[in-house]
Amino acid sequence: MPLLDHFHPPLSERRPWESFYTTWASALADALNQDILPPGYIALEQVHLGAALEIDVATFPDSTASPSPGQGGTATVPRTVWTPATAPLVFPAVFPPSVTVEILSTEGGRTLVAAIELVSPGNKDRPTKRRLFAAKCATYLSRGVGLVVLDVVTSRQGNLHNELADLFQLDAVLRMPVAESLYTAAYRPLRTGDTEKVETGLTPLTIGQPLPKVPLSLGVEWCVPLDLEESYCEACRRRQVDEVATRAVG
């Protein structure tokens, strides 16, 4: 199936991008786990949508708690609830949506070795968010984590690879044309002695054309093929996207 525009009608109204991205991330993780990753690795999707960052602390009745003195038990000292003073400083913050597939090595604990980032409109809608996304990518690479960035957002302009290039102060030859706002980038960080470098593959994307197969680096040792078209078609099937596209054409 050719790449469709998920950020303008009719798809944006009938199949919101948040739902489709969640499905696409799941399809990517499923494909990696079923057919691609070697033993000892697992892919897990991580989706954080919405403007609010919430940390929930649930309190449950303790069935093993000691009985009260009236019930023949021993009295216990109640816990003191501590309330901190009002923070002296409060500053505005930005928590953009995040849709990521993390690839973990399960040998000797869980170690992040690769990540697939699906760019959302919130990653591109203003300079601060674009810089935050670039900083996130730079953090992956500095830790030796392989990275694939997939940008199919048509409702916002801007090239996040170029934001990363700005962060690393790269030459113009290592940047993409400003007009290239749809693309996929595959990054493979390498260290050889005192030399550090990042192998990079950049592929422009076009609405109406198939998605490519790109290399996904699992650290230094492994590199596996990531078939974006296959996972995209599966996500479209699960969300019945073709029905909406067919009606729009008809």
mmCIF file of C-alpha atoms in Angstrom:
data_model
loop_
_atom_site.group_PDB
_atom_site.id
_atom_site.type_symbol
_atom_site.label_atom_id
_atom_site.label_comp_id
_atom_site.label_asym_id
_atom_site.label_seq_id
_atom_site.Cartn_x
_atom_site.Cartn_y
_atom_site.Cartn_z
ATOM 1 C CA MET A 1 0.000 0.000 0.000
ATOM 2 C CA PRO A 2 1.399 3.441 -0.871
ATOM 3 C CA LEU A 3 1.995 5.950 1.906
ATOM 4 C CA LEU A 4 -1.189 7.899 2.692
ATOM 5 C CA ASP A 5 -1.723 11.313 4.270
ATOM 6 C CA HIS A 6 -2.842 10.607 7.835
ATOM 7 C CA PHE A 7 -2.877 14.259 8.924
ATOM 8 C CA HIS A 8 -5.523 15.711 6.584
ATOM 9 C CA PRO A 9 -9.106 14.652 5.780
ATOM 10 C CA PRO A 10 -10.496 12.131 5.248
ATOM 11 C CA LEU A 11 -8.054 9.965 7.237
ATOM 12 C CA SER A 12 -7.377 12.556 9.942
ATOM 13 C CA GLU A 13 -11.107 12.650 10.743
ATOM 14 C CA ARG A 14 -12.009 8.966 10.433
ATOM 15 C CA ARG A 15 -8.763 7.355 11.588
ATOM 16 C CA PRO A 16 -7.010 9.848 13.916
ATOM 17 C CA TRP A 17 -3.240 9.679 13.759
ATOM 18 C CA GLU A 18 -2.970 8.886 17.484
ATOM 19 C CA SER A 19 -4.877 5.645 16.973
ATOM 20 C CA PHE A 20 -3.017 4.765 13.787
ATOM 21 C CA TYR A 21 0.412 5.464 15.307
ATOM 22 C CA THR A 22 -0.389 3.244 18.279
ATOM 23 C CA THR A 23 -1.333 0.459 15.867
ATOM 24 C CA TRP A 24 1.723 1.043 13.679
ATOM 25 C CA ALA A 25 4.064 0.889 16.677
ATOM 26 C CA SER A 26 2.440 -2.385 17.696
ATOM 27 C CA ALA A 27 2.795 -3.774 14.153
ATOM 28 C CA LEU A 28 6.475 -2.805 14.096
ATOM 29 C CA ALA A 29 7.111 -4.519 17.433
ATOM 30 C CA ASP A 30 5.195 -7.624 16.342
ATOM 31 C CA ALA A 31 7.158 -7.919 13.091
ATOM 32 C CA LEU A 32 10.480 -7.537 14.887
ATOM 33 C CA ASN A 33 9.609 -10.119 17.526
ATOM 34 C CA GLN A 34 8.175 -12.678 15.112
ATOM 35 C CA ASP A 35 10.575 -12.673 12.191
ATOM 36 C CA ILE A 36 13.537 -10.324 12.526
ATOM 37 C CA LEU A 37 15.225 -10.074 15.920
ATOM 38 C CA PRO A 38 17.791 -12.709 16.893
ATOM 39 C CA PRO A 39 17.353 -14.687 20.137
ATOM 40 C CA GLY A 40 17.867 -12.639 23.279
ATOM 41 C CA TYR A 41 16.169 -9.486 21.977
ATOM 42 C CA ILE A 42 12.628 -8.154 22.336
ATOM 43 C CA ALA A 43 10.787 -5.140 20.900
ATOM 44 C CA LEU A 44 8.284 -3.235 23.043
ATOM 45 C CA GLU A 45 6.163 -0.282 21.953
ATOM 46 C CA GLN A 46 6.059 2.773 24.237
ATOM 47 C CA VAL A 47 3.264 5.258 23.526
ATOM 48 C CA HIS A 48 2.765 8.468 25.509
ATOM 49 C CA LEU A 49 0.078 10.752 24.100
ATOM 50 C CA GLY A 50 -1.631 13.851 25.439
ATOM 51 C CA ALA A 51 -0.514 17.114 26.934
ATOM 52 C CA ALA A 52 -0.388 15.941 30.541
ATOM 53 C CA LEU A 53 2.360 13.969 32.219
ATOM 54 C CA GLU A 54 0.815 11.863 34.964
ATOM 55 C CA ILE A 55 2.399 9.707 37.641
ATOM 56 C CA ASP A 56 -0.215 7.682 39.496
ATOM 57 C CA VAL A 57 0.466 6.280 42.956
ATOM 58 C CA ALA A 58 -2.277 3.805 43.854
ATOM 59 C CA THR A 59 -3.158 2.991 47.456
ATOM 60 C CA PHE A 60 -4.665 -0.393 48.242
ATOM 61 C CA PRO A 61 -5.979 -1.851 51.518
ATOM 62 C CA ASP A 62 -3.292 -3.939 53.213
ATOM 63 C CA SER A 63 -4.824 -7.292 54.086
ATOM 64 C CA THR A 64 -1.789 -8.122 56.238
ATOM 65 C CA ALA A 65 -1.993 -4.989 58.387
ATOM 66 C CA SER A 66 -1.911 -5.441 62.149
ATOM 67 C CA PRO A 67 -5.258 -5.231 63.978
ATOM 68 C CA SER A 68 -6.085 -2.211 66.081
ATOM 69 C CA PRO A 69 -5.669 -2.330 69.896
ATOM 70 C CA GLY A 70 -9.435 -2.713 70.309
ATOM 71 C CA GLN A 71 -9.241 -5.926 68.323
ATOM 72 C CA GLY A 72 -6.628 -7.428 70.572
ATOM 73 C CA GLY A 73 -3.660 -6.303 68.510
ATOM 74 C CA THR A 74 -0.643 -4.177 69.273
ATOM 75 C CA ALA A 75 -0.840 -0.450 68.668
ATOM 76 C CA THR A 76 1.446 0.860 65.919
ATOM 77 C CA VAL A 77 2.763 4.367 65.396
ATOM 78 C CA PRO A 78 0.834 6.057 62.560
ATOM 79 C CA ARG A 79 2.866 7.215 59.617
ATOM 80 C CA THR A 80 3.458 10.928 59.319
ATOM 81 C CA VAL A 81 2.372 12.536 56.073
ATOM 82 C CA TRP A 82 5.015 15.015 54.959
ATOM 83 C CA THR A 83 3.975 17.970 52.849
ATOM 84 C CA PRO A 84 6.826 19.848 51.163
ATOM 85 C CA ALA A 85 6.931 23.616 51.087
ATOM 86 C CA THR A 86 5.735 25.417 47.994
ATOM 87 C CA ALA A 87 8.397 25.288 45.296
ATOM 88 C CA PRO A 88 10.224 28.618 45.043
ATOM 89 C CA LEU A 89 10.418 28.408 41.253
ATOM 90 C CA VAL A 90 7.982 27.161 38.635
ATOM 91 C CA PHE A 91 8.822 27.225 34.945
ATOM 92 C CA PRO A 92 6.796 26.243 31.867
ATOM 93 C CA ALA A 93 7.676 22.895 30.330
ATOM 94 C CA VAL A 94 6.892 21.009 27.149
ATOM 95 C CA PHE A 95 6.079 17.290 27.136
ATOM 96 C CA PRO A 96 5.395 16.370 23.499
ATOM 97 C CA PRO A 97 3.778 13.064 22.540
ATOM 98 C CA SER A 98 6.124 10.128 22.149
ATOM 99 C CA VAL A 99 5.588 7.020 20.015
ATOM 100 C CA THR A 100 8.599 4.727 20.264
ATOM 101 C CA VAL A 101 9.440 1.088 19.675
ATOM 102 C CA GLU A 102 12.289 0.077 21.983
ATOM 103 C CA ILE A 103 14.471 -2.938 21.230
ATOM 104 C CA LEU A 104 15.989 -4.492 24.327
ATOM 105 C CA SER A 105 18.663 -7.091 24.878
ATOM 106 C CA THR A 106 17.381 -9.486 27.531
ATOM 107 C CA GLU A 107 20.710 -11.143 28.313
ATOM 108 C CA GLY A 108 21.935 -10.171 31.767
ATOM 109 C CA GLY A 109 18.997 -7.831 32.341
ATOM 110 C CA ARG A 110 17.197 -5.510 29.959
ATOM 111 C CA THR A 111 19.468 -3.180 27.998
ATOM 112 C CA LEU A 112 18.194 -0.716 25.406
ATOM 113 C CA VAL A 113 20.056 -1.342 22.133
ATOM 114 C CA ALA A 114 17.826 0.314 19.516
ATOM 115 C CA ALA A 115 14.806 2.575 19.135
ATOM 116 C CA ILE A 116 12.329 3.479 16.401
ATOM 117 C CA GLU A 117 10.840 6.967 16.738
ATOM 118 C CA LEU A 118 7.592 7.825 14.934
ATOM 119 C CA VAL A 119 7.543 11.605 14.616
ATOM 120 C CA SER A 120 4.286 13.226 15.758
ATOM 121 C CA PRO A 121 2.931 16.700 14.907
ATOM 122 C CA GLY A 122 3.799 17.752 18.449
ATOM 123 C CA ASN A 123 7.477 17.064 17.772
ATOM 124 C CA LYS A 124 7.502 19.604 14.914
ATOM 125 C CA ASP A 125 5.059 22.388 15.756
ATOM 126 C CA ARG A 126 7.558 24.817 17.313
ATOM 127 C CA PRO A 127 11.327 25.279 17.658
ATOM 128 C CA THR A 128 11.450 24.209 21.314
ATOM 129 C CA LYS A 129 9.852 20.847 20.576
ATOM 130 C CA ARG A 130 12.053 20.273 17.552
ATOM 131 C CA ARG A 131 15.137 20.881 19.673
ATOM 132 C CA LEU A 132 13.809 18.553 22.381
ATOM 133 C CA PHE A 133 13.323 15.789 19.833
ATOM 134 C CA ALA A 134 16.826 16.307 18.461
ATOM 135 C CA ALA A 135 18.235 16.177 21.991
ATOM 136 C CA LYS A 136 16.392 12.901 22.607
ATOM 137 C CA CYS A 137 17.916 11.429 19.448
ATOM 138 C CA ALA A 138 21.380 12.670 20.414
ATOM 139 C CA THR A 139 21.005 10.979 23.801
ATOM 140 C CA TYR A 140 20.219 7.663 22.110
ATOM 141 C CA LEU A 141 23.277 7.946 19.880
ATOM 142 C CA SER A 142 25.628 8.998 22.684
ATOM 143 C CA ARG A 143 24.618 5.824 24.546
ATOM 144 C CA GLY A 144 25.397 3.652 21.525
ATOM 145 C CA VAL A 145 21.715 2.981 20.790
ATOM 146 C CA GLY A 146 20.785 2.349 17.155
ATOM 147 C CA LEU A 147 18.021 4.642 15.934
ATOM 148 C CA VAL A 148 15.466 4.858 13.136
ATOM 149 C CA VAL A 149 13.403 8.059 12.795
ATOM 150 C CA LEU A 150 10.242 7.916 10.690
ATOM 151 C CA ASP A 151 8.553 11.203 9.775
ATOM 152 C CA VAL A 152 5.306 11.051 7.766
ATOM 153 C CA VAL A 153 3.750 14.189 9.320
ATOM 154 C CA THR A 154 2.231 16.335 6.566
ATOM 155 C CA SER A 155 0.562 18.930 8.799
ATOM 156 C CA ARG A 156 3.832 20.460 10.051
ATOM 157 C CA GLN A 157 6.971 21.538 8.237
ATOM 158 C CA GLY A 158 10.528 21.142 9.417
ATOM 159 C CA ASN A 159 13.198 18.477 9.153
ATOM 160 C CA LEU A 160 14.220 16.908 12.447
ATOM 161 C CA HIS A 161 17.368 15.354 10.989
ATOM 162 C CA ASN A 162 18.549 18.885 10.285
ATOM 163 C CA GLU A 163 17.741 19.808 13.893
ATOM 164 C CA LEU A 164 20.021 16.949 14.961
ATOM 165 C CA ALA A 165 22.655 18.180 12.508
ATOM 166 C CA ASP A 166 22.450 21.621 14.131
ATOM 167 C CA LEU A 167 22.967 20.036 17.536
ATOM 168 C CA PHE A 168 26.068 18.183 16.327
ATOM 169 C CA GLN A 169 27.215 21.206 14.268
ATOM 170 C CA LEU A 170 27.458 19.132 11.093
ATOM 171 C CA ASP A 171 28.462 20.408 7.667
ATOM 172 C CA ALA A 172 25.854 21.215 5.027
ATOM 173 C CA VAL A 173 26.669 18.058 3.059
ATOM 174 C CA LEU A 174 25.318 15.984 5.973
ATOM 175 C CA ARG A 175 21.959 17.765 6.004
ATOM 176 C CA MET A 176 18.776 17.234 4.007
ATOM 177 C CA PRO A 177 17.161 19.860 1.763
ATOM 178 C CA VAL A 178 14.893 22.123 3.798
ATOM 179 C CA ALA A 179 11.903 21.132 1.676
ATOM 180 C CA GLU A 180 12.324 17.447 2.591
ATOM 181 C CA SER A 181 9.938 17.208 5.538
ATOM 182 C CA LEU A 182 8.930 13.559 4.995
ATOM 183 C CA TYR A 183 11.741 11.053 5.382
ATOM 184 C CA THR A 184 13.189 8.159 7.295
ATOM 185 C CA ALA A 185 16.655 8.197 8.840
ATOM 186 C CA ALA A 186 18.667 5.222 10.099
ATOM 187 C CA TYR A 187 21.524 5.965 12.515
ATOM 188 C CA ARG A 188 24.212 3.527 13.631
ATOM 189 C CA PRO A 189 26.569 4.866 16.336
ATOM 190 C CA LEU A 190 30.055 3.327 16.300
ATOM 191 C CA ARG A 191 33.095 3.615 18.546
ATOM 192 C CA THR A 192 36.550 2.458 17.467
ATOM 193 C CA GLY A 193 39.194 3.304 20.002
ATOM 194 C CA ASP A 194 39.048 7.057 20.459
ATOM 195 C CA THR A 195 37.050 7.544 17.254
ATOM 196 C CA GLU A 196 33.288 8.049 17.442
ATOM 197 C CA LYS A 197 31.047 8.277 14.401
ATOM 198 C CA VAL A 198 27.463 7.698 13.287
ATOM 199 C CA GLU A 199 26.678 5.891 10.052
ATOM 200 C CA THR A 200 23.542 7.488 8.612
ATOM 201 C CA GLY A 201 21.113 6.592 5.862
ATOM 202 C CA LEU A 202 18.551 9.198 4.766
ATOM 203 C CA THR A 203 15.583 8.328 2.542
ATOM 204 C CA PRO A 204 13.025 10.963 1.452
ATOM 205 C CA LEU A 205 9.407 9.774 1.505
ATOM 206 C CA THR A 206 6.577 10.691 -0.854
ATOM 207 C CA ILE A 207 2.831 10.403 -0.379
ATOM 208 C CA GLY A 208 1.563 7.789 -2.812
ATOM 209 C CA GLN A 209 4.826 5.813 -2.881
ATOM 210 C CA PRO A 210 5.798 2.661 -0.939
ATOM 211 C CA LEU A 211 7.901 2.856 2.208
ATOM 212 C CA PRO A 212 11.477 1.526 2.125
ATOM 213 C CA LYS A 213 13.361 -1.165 3.986
ATOM 214 C CA VAL A 214 16.006 0.372 6.275
ATOM 215 C CA PRO A 215 18.795 -1.000 8.490
ATOM 216 C CA LEU A 216 18.154 -1.141 12.231
ATOM 217 C CA SER A 217 21.344 -1.278 14.280
ATOM 218 C CA LEU A 218 21.271 -3.369 17.465
ATOM 219 C CA GLY A 219 24.361 -1.850 18.986
ATOM 220 C CA VAL A 220 27.715 -2.706 17.415
ATOM 221 C CA GLU A 221 27.198 -6.440 16.910
ATOM 222 C CA TRP A 222 23.962 -6.745 14.942
ATOM 223 C CA CYS A 223 22.126 -4.969 12.153
ATOM 224 C CA VAL A 224 18.725 -6.218 10.960
ATOM 225 C CA PRO A 225 16.414 -5.165 8.098
ATOM 226 C CA LEU A 226 13.354 -3.148 9.087
ATOM 227 C CA ASP A 227 10.598 -3.395 6.475
ATOM 228 C CA LEU A 228 8.554 -0.235 7.002
ATOM 229 C CA GLU A 229 6.176 -1.047 4.160
ATOM 230 C CA GLU A 230 5.226 -4.411 5.662
ATOM 231 C CA SER A 231 4.429 -2.973 9.101
ATOM 232 C CA TYR A 232 2.588 -0.014 7.533
ATOM 233 C CA CYS A 233 0.369 -2.322 5.475
ATOM 234 C CA GLU A 234 -0.377 -4.389 8.569
ATOM 235 C CA ALA A 235 -1.312 -1.278 10.567
ATOM 236 C CA CYS A 236 -3.570 -0.117 7.722
ATOM 237 C CA ARG A 237 -5.233 -3.530 7.661
ATOM 238 C CA ARG A 238 -5.829 -3.533 11.416
ATOM 239 C CA ARG A 239 -7.368 -0.057 11.317
ATOM 240 C CA GLN A 240 -9.242 -0.628 8.018
ATOM 241 C CA VAL A 241 -7.556 2.395 6.504
ATOM 242 C CA ASP A 242 -8.022 1.120 2.964
ATOM 243 C CA GLU A 243 -11.805 1.404 3.333
ATOM 244 C CA VAL A 244 -11.532 5.117 4.088
ATOM 245 C CA ALA A 245 -9.055 5.681 1.256
ATOM 246 C CA THR A 246 -11.231 3.774 -1.221
ATOM 247 C CA ARG A 247 -14.334 5.784 -0.315
ATOM 248 C CA ALA A 248 -12.408 9.037 -0.699
ATOM 249 C CA VAL A 249 -11.279 8.074 -4.203
ATOM 250 C CA GLY A 250 -14.753 6.864 -5.143
#
